[in-house]
PDB file of C-alpha atoms in Angstrom:
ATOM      1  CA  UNK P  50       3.411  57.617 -25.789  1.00 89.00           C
ATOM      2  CA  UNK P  51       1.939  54.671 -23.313  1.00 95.00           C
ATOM      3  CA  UNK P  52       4.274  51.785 -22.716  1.00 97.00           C
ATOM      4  CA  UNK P  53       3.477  48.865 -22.728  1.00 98.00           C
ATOM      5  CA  UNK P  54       4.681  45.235 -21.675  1.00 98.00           C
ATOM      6  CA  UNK P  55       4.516  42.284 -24.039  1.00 98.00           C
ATOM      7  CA  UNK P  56       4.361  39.118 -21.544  1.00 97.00           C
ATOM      8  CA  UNK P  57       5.888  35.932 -23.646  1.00 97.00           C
ATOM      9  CA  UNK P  58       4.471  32.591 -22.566  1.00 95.00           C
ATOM     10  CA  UNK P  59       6.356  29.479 -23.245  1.00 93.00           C
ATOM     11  CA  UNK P  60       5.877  26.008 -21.739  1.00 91.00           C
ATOM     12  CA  UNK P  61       6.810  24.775 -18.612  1.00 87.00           C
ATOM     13  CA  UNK P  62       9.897  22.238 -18.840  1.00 86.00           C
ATOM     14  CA  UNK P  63      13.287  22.256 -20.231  1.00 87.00           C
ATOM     15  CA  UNK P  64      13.998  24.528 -23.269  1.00 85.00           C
ATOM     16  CA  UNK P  65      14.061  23.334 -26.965  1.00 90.00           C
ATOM     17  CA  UNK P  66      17.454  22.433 -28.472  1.00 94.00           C
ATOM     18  CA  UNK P  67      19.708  24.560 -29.899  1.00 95.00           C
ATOM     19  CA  UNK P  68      18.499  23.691 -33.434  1.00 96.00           C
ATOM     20  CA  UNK P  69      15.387  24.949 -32.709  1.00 95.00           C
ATOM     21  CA  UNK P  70      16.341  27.918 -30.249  1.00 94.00           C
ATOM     22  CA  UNK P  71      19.138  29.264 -32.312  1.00 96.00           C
ATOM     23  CA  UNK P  72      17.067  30.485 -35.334  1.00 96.00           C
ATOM     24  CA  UNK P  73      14.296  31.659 -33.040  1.00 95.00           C
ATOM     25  CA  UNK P  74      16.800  33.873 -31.123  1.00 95.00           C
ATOM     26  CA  UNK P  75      18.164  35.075 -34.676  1.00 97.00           C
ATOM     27  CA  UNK P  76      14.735  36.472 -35.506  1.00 97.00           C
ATOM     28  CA  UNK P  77      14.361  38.006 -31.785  1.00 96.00           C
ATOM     29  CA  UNK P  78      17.735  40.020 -31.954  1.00 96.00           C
ATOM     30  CA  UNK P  79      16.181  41.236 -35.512  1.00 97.00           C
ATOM     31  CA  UNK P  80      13.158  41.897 -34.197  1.00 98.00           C
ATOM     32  CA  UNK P  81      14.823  44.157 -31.102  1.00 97.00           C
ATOM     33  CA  UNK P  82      17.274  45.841 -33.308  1.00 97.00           C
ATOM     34  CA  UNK P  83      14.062  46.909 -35.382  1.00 98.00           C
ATOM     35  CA  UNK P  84      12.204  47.934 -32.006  1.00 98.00           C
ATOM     36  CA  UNK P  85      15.333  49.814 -31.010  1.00 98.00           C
ATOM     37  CA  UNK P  86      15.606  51.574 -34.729  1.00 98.00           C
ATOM     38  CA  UNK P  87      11.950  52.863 -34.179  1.00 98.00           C
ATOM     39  CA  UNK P  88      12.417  54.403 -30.890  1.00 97.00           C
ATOM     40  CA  UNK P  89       9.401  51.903 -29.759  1.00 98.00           C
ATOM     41  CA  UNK P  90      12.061  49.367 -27.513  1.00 97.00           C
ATOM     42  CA  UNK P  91      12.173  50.400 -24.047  1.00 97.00           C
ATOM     43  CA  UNK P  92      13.805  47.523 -22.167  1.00 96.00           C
ATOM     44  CA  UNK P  93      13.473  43.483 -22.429  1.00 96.00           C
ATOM     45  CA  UNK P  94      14.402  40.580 -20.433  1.00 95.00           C
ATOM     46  CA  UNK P  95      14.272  36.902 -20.361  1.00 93.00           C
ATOM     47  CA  UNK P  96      13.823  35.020 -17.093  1.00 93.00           C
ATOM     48  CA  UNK P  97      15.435  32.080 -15.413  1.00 91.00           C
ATOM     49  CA  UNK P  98      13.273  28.793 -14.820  1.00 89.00           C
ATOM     50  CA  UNK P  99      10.088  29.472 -12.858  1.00 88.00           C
ATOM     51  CA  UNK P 100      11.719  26.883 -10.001  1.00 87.00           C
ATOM     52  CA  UNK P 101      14.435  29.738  -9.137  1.00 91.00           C
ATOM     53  CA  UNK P 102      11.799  31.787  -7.927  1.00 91.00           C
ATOM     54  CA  UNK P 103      11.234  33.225  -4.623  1.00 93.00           C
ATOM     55  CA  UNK P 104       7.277  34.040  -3.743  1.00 92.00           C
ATOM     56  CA  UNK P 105       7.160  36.804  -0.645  1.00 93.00           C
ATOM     57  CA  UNK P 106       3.395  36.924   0.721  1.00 92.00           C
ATOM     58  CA  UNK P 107       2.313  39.182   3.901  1.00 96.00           C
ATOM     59  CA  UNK P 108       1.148  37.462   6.631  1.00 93.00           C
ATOM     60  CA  UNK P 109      -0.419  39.237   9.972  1.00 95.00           C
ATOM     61  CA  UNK P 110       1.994  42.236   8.960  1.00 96.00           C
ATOM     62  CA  UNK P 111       5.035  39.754   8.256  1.00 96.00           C
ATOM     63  CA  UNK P 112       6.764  38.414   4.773  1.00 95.00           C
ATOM     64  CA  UNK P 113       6.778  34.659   4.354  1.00 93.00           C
ATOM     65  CA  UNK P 114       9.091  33.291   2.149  1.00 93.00           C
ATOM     66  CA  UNK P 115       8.455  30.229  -0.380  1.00 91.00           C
ATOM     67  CA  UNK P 116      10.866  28.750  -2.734  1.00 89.00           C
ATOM     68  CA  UNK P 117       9.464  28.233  -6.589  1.00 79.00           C
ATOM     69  CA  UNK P 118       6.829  30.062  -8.804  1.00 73.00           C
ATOM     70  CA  UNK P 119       3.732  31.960  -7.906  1.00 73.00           C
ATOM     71  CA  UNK P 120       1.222  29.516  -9.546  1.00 73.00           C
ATOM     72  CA  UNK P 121       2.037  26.034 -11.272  1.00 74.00           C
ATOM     73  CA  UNK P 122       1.379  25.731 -14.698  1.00 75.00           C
ATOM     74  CA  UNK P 123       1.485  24.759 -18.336  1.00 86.00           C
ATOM     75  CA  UNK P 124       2.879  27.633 -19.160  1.00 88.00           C
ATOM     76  CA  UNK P 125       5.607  30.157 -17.526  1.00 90.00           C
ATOM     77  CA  UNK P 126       6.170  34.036 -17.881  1.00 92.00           C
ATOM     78  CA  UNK P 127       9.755  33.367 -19.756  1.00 93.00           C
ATOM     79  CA  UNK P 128      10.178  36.935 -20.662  1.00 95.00           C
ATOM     80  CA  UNK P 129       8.785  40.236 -21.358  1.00 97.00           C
ATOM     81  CA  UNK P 130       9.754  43.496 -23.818  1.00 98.00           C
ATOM     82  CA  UNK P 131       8.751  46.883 -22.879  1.00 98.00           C
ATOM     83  CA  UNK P 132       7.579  49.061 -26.021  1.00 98.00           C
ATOM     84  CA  UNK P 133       6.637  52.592 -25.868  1.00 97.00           C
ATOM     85  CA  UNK P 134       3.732  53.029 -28.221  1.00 97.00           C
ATOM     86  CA  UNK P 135       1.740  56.125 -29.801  1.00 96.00           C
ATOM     87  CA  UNK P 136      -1.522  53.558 -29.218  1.00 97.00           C
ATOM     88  CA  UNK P 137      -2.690  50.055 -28.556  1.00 97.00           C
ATOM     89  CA  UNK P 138      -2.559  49.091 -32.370  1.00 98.00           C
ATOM     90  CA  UNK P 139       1.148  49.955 -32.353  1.00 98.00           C
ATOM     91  CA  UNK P 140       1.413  47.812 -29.621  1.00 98.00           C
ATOM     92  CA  UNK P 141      -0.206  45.141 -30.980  1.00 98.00           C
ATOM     93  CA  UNK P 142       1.530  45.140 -34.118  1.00 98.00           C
ATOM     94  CA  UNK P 143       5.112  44.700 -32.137  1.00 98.00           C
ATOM     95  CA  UNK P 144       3.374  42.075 -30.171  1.00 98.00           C
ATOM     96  CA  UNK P 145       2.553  39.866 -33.032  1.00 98.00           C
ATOM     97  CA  UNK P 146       5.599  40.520 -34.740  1.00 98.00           C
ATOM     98  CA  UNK P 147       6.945  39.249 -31.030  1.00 98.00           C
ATOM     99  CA  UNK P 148       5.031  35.984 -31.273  1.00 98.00           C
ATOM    100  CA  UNK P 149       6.051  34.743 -34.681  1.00 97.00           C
ATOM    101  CA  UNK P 150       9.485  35.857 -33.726  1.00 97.00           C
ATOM    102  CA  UNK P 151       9.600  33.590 -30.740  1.00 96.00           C
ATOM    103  CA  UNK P 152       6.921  30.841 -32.540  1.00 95.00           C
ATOM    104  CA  UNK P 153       5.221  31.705 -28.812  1.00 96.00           C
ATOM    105  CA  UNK P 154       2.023  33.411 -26.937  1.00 97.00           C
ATOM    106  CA  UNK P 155       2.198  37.098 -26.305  1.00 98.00           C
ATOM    107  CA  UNK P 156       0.850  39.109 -23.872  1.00 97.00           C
ATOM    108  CA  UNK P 157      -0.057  42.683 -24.892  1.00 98.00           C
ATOM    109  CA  UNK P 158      -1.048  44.947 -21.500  1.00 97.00           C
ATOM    110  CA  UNK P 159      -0.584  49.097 -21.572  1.00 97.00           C
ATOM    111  CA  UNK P 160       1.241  49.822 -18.069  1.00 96.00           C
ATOM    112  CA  UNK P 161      -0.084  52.886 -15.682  1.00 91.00           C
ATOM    113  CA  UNK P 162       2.300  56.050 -16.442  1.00 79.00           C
ATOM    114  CA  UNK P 163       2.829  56.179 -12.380  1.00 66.00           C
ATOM    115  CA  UNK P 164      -1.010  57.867 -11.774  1.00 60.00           C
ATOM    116  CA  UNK P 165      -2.298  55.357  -9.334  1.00 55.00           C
ATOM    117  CA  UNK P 166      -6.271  56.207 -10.538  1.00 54.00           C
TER     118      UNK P 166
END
């Protein structure tokens, strides 16, 4: 089994009202209780605003520190789900079930199993 990380994308800005989050959330808890019931949910997380970021680049051998996001954009990295998955069509299937759960883009990229070739 290859895991594999499903990247959601949402836009940048405040989040939709709880009229419109609450039955999106319904669906995701659904969604991860059928993930869990299949052995295929691994771990999953949703992040705090892109602005509460810290960015740590090397420079001449020492970190610098910056305050906010890596990149500005449209759209943020607003959470992620780790699947394990016999193949990439597996994965792909819990990814689009992921993305009309959360009525958002989905990222689906396999992750190295710790072999650095």
């Amino acid at each position: 089994m290859t895991h594999y990380m499903l990247s959601i994308y949402q836009p940048a800005g405040p989040p939709p009202s709880d009229e419109v989050l609450e039955p999106i959330m319904r669906d995701l808890e659904a969604l991860n209780a059928e993930m869990r019931e299949a052995g295929a949910w691994v771990f999953a997380g949703g992040l705090h605003d892109p602005s509460t970021a810290t960015v740590i680049r090397t420079k001449d051998g020492e970190p610098l520190l910056t305050d906010g996001p890596f990149t500005e954009g449209k759209e943020v990295l607003g959470g992620f789900t780790i699947v394990s998955a016999p193949d990439l069509d597996a994965a792909l299937e819990w990814g689009r079930r992921l993305s009309r759960a959360t009525t958002l883009p989905v990222e689906v990229r396999p992750m190295h199993d710790g072999d650095p070739r």
